[in-house]
PDB file of C-alpha atoms in Angstrom:
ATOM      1  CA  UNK V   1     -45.825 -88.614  -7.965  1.00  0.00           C
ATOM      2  CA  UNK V   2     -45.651 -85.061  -8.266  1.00  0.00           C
ATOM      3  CA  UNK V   3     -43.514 -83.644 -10.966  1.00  0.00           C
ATOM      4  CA  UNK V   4     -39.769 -82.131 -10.084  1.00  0.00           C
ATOM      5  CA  UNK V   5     -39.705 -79.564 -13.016  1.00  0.00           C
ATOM      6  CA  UNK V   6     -38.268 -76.387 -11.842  1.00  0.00           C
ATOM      7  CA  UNK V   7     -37.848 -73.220 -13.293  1.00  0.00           C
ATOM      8  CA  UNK V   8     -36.622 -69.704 -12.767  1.00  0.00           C
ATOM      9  CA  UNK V   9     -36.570 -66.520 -14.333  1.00  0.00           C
ATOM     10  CA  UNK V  10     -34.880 -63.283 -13.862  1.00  0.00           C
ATOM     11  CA  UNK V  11     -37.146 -60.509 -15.355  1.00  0.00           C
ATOM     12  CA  UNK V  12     -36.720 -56.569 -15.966  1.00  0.00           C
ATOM     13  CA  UNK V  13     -37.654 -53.794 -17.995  1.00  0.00           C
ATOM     14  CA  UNK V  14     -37.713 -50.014 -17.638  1.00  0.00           C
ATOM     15  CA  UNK V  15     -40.500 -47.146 -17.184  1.00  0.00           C
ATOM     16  CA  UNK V  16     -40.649 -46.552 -21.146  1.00  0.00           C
ATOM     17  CA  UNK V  17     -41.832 -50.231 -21.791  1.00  0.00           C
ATOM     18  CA  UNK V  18     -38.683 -51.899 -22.793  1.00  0.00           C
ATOM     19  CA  UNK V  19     -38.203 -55.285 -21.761  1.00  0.00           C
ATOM     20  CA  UNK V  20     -34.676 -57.247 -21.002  1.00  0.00           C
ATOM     21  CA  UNK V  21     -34.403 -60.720 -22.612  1.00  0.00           C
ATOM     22  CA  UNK V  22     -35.783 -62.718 -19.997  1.00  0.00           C
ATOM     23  CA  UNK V  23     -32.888 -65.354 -18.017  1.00  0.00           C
ATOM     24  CA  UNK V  24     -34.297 -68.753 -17.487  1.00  0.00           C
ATOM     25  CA  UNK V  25     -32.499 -70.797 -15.023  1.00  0.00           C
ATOM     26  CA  UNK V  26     -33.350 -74.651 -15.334  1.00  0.00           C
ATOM     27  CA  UNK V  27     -31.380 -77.983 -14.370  1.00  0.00           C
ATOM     28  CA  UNK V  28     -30.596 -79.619 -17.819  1.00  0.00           C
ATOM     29  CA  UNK V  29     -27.659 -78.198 -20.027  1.00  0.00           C
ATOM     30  CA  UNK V  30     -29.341 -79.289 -22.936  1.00  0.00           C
ATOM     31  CA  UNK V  31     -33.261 -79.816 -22.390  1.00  0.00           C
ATOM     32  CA  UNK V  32     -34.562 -82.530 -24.392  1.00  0.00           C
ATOM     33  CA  UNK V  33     -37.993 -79.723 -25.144  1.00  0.00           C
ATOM     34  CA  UNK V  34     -35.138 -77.585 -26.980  1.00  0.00           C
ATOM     35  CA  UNK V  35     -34.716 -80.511 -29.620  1.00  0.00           C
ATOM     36  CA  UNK V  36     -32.238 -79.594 -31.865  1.00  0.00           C
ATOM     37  CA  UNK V  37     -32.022 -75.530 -31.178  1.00  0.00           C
ATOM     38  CA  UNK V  38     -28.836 -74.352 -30.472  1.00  0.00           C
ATOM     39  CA  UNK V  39     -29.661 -72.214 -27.080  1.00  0.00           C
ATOM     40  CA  UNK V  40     -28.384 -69.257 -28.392  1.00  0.00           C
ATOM     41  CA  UNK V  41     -30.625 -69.235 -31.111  1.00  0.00           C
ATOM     42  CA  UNK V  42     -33.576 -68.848 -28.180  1.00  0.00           C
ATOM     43  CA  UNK V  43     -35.330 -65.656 -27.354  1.00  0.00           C
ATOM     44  CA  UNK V  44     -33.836 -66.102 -23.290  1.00  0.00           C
ATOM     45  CA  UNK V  45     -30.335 -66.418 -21.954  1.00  0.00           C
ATOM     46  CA  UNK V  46     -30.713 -70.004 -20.443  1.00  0.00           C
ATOM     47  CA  UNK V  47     -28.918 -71.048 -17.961  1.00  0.00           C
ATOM     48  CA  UNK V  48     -28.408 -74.297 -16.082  1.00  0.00           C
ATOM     49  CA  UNK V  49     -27.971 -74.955 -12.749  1.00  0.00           C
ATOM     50  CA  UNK V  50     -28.708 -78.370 -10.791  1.00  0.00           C
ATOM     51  CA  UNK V  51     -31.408 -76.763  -8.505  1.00  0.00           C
ATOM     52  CA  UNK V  52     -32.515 -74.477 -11.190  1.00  0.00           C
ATOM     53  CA  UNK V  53     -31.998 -71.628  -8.539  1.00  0.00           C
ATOM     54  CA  UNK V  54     -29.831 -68.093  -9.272  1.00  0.00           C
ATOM     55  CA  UNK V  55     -26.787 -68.600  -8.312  1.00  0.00           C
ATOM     56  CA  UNK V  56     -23.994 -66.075  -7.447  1.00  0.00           C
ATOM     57  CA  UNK V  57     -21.951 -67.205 -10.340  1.00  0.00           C
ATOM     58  CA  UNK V  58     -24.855 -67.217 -12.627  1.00  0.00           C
ATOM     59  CA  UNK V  59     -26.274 -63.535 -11.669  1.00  0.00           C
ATOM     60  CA  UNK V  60     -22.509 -62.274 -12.073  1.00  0.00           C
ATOM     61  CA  UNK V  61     -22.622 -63.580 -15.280  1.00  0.00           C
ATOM     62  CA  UNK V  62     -25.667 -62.131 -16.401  1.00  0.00           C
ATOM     63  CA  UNK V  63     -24.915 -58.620 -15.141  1.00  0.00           C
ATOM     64  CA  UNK V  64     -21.277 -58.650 -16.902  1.00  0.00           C
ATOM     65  CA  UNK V  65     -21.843 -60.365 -20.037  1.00  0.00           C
ATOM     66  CA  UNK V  66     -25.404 -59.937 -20.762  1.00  0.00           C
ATOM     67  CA  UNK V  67     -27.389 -56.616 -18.563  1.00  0.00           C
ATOM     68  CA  UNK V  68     -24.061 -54.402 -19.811  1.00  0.00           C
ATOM     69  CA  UNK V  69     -23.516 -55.492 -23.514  1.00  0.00           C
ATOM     70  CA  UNK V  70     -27.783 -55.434 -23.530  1.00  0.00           C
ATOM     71  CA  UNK V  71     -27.083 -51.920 -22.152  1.00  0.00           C
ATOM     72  CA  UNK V  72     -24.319 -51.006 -24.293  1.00  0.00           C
ATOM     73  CA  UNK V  73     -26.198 -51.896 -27.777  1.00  0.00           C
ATOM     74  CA  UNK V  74     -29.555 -50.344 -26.629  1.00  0.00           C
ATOM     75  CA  UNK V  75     -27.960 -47.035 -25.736  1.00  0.00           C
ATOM     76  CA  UNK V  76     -24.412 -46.882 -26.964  1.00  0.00           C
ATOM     77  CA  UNK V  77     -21.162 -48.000 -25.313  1.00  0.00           C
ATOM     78  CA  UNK V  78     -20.813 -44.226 -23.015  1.00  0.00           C
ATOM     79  CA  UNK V  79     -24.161 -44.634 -21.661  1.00  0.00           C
ATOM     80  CA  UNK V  80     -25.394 -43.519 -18.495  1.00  0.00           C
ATOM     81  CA  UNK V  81     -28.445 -43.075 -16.195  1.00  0.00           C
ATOM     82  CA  UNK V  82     -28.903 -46.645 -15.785  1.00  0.00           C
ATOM     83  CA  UNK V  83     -30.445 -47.737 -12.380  1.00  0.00           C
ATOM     84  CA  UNK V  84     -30.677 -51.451 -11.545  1.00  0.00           C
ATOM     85  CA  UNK V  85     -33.080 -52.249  -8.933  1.00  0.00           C
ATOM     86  CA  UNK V  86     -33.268 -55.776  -7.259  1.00  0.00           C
ATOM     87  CA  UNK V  87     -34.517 -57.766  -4.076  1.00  0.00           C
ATOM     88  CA  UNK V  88     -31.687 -58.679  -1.399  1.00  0.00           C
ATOM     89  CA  UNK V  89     -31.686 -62.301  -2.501  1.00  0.00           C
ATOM     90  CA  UNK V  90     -28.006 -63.752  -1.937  1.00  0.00           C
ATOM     91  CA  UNK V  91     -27.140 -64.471  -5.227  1.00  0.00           C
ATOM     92  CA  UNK V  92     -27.164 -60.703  -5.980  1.00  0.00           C
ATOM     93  CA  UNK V  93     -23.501 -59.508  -3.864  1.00  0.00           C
ATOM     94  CA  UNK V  94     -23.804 -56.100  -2.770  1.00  0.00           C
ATOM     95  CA  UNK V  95     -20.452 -55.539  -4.676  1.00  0.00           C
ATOM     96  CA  UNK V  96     -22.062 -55.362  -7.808  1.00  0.00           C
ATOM     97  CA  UNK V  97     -22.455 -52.153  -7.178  1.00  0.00           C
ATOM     98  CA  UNK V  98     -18.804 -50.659  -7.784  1.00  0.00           C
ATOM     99  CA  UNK V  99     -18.452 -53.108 -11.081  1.00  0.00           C
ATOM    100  CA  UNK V 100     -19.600 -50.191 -13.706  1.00  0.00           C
ATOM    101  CA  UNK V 101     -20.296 -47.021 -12.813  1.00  0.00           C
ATOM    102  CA  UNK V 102     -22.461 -46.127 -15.796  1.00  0.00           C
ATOM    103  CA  UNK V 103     -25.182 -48.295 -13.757  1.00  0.00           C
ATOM    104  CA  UNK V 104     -26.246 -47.138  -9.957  1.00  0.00           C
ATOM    105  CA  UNK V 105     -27.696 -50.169  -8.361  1.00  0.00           C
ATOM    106  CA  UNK V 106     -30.264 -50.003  -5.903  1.00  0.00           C
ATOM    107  CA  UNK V 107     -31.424 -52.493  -3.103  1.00  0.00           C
ATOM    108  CA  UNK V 108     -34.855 -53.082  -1.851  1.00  0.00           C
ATOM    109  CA  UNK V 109     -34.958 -52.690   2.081  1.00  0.00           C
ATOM    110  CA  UNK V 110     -35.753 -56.236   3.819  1.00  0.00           C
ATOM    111  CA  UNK V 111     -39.095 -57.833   3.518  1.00  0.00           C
ATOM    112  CA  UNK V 112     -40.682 -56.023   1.072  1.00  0.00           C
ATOM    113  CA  UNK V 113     -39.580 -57.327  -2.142  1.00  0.00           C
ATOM    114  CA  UNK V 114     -43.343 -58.872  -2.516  1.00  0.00           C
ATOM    115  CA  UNK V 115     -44.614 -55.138  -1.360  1.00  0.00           C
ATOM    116  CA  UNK V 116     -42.700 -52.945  -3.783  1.00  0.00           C
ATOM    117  CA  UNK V 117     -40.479 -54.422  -6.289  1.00  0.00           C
ATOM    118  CA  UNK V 118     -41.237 -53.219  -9.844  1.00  0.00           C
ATOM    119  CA  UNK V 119     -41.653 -56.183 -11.445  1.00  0.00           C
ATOM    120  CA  UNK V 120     -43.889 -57.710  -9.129  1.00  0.00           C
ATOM    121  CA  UNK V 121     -46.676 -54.402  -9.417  1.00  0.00           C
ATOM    122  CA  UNK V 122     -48.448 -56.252 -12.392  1.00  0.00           C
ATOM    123  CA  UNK V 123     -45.643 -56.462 -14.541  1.00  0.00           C
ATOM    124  CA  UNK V 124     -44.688 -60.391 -14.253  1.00  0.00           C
TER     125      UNK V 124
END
């Protein structure tokens, strides 16, 4: 019987190297392979989810309380020039764009997320 473990991971980083802490979606609140660890004591943001899928709710989330405060301690709270570019999956609502506008976000045209995202040129 084939395994059911799922994963998955939002990813990003900018052109001078710098990496976001990685978001790992999975389907237990509390993995058992965490033992003890509080979760926020983990290098990630984890997040669970009973498909282990990005979800609306989760990605809003992220971008609010995590991709801004990450934002706002890496380059002070009046920073600017930020450009967020992701796939047209869904779970990413094109309103995001008008939440903060220190951060222009950009969306890939259809079908060619595997073609030209960023993070998929060698990066992940």
């Amino acid at each position: 019987k084939q395994p059911k473990t799922r994963l998955s991971l939002l990813l990003g980083g900018n052109m001078a190297g710098e990496k976001l802490k990685p978001v790992v979606i999975g389907k237990a609140k509390k993995p058992r392979a965490f033992g003890n660890r509080a979760i926020s004591s983990l290098p990630v943001y984890y997040e669970a989810q009973a498909n282990a899928w990005m979800s609306s709710q989760i990605f809003w989330h992220w971008f609010l309380e995590d991709f801004i405060v990450e934002m706002e301690q890496r380059h002070g709270p009046e920073f600017d020039d930020v450009c967020l570019i992701m796939d047209n999956c869904t779970s990413h609502p094109k309103m995001i764009e008008d939440l903060d506008p220190r951060v222009m976000v950009l969306f890939l045209p259809l079908n060619t997320t595997a073609l030209i995202q960023p993070m998929n040129q060698g990066v992940i």
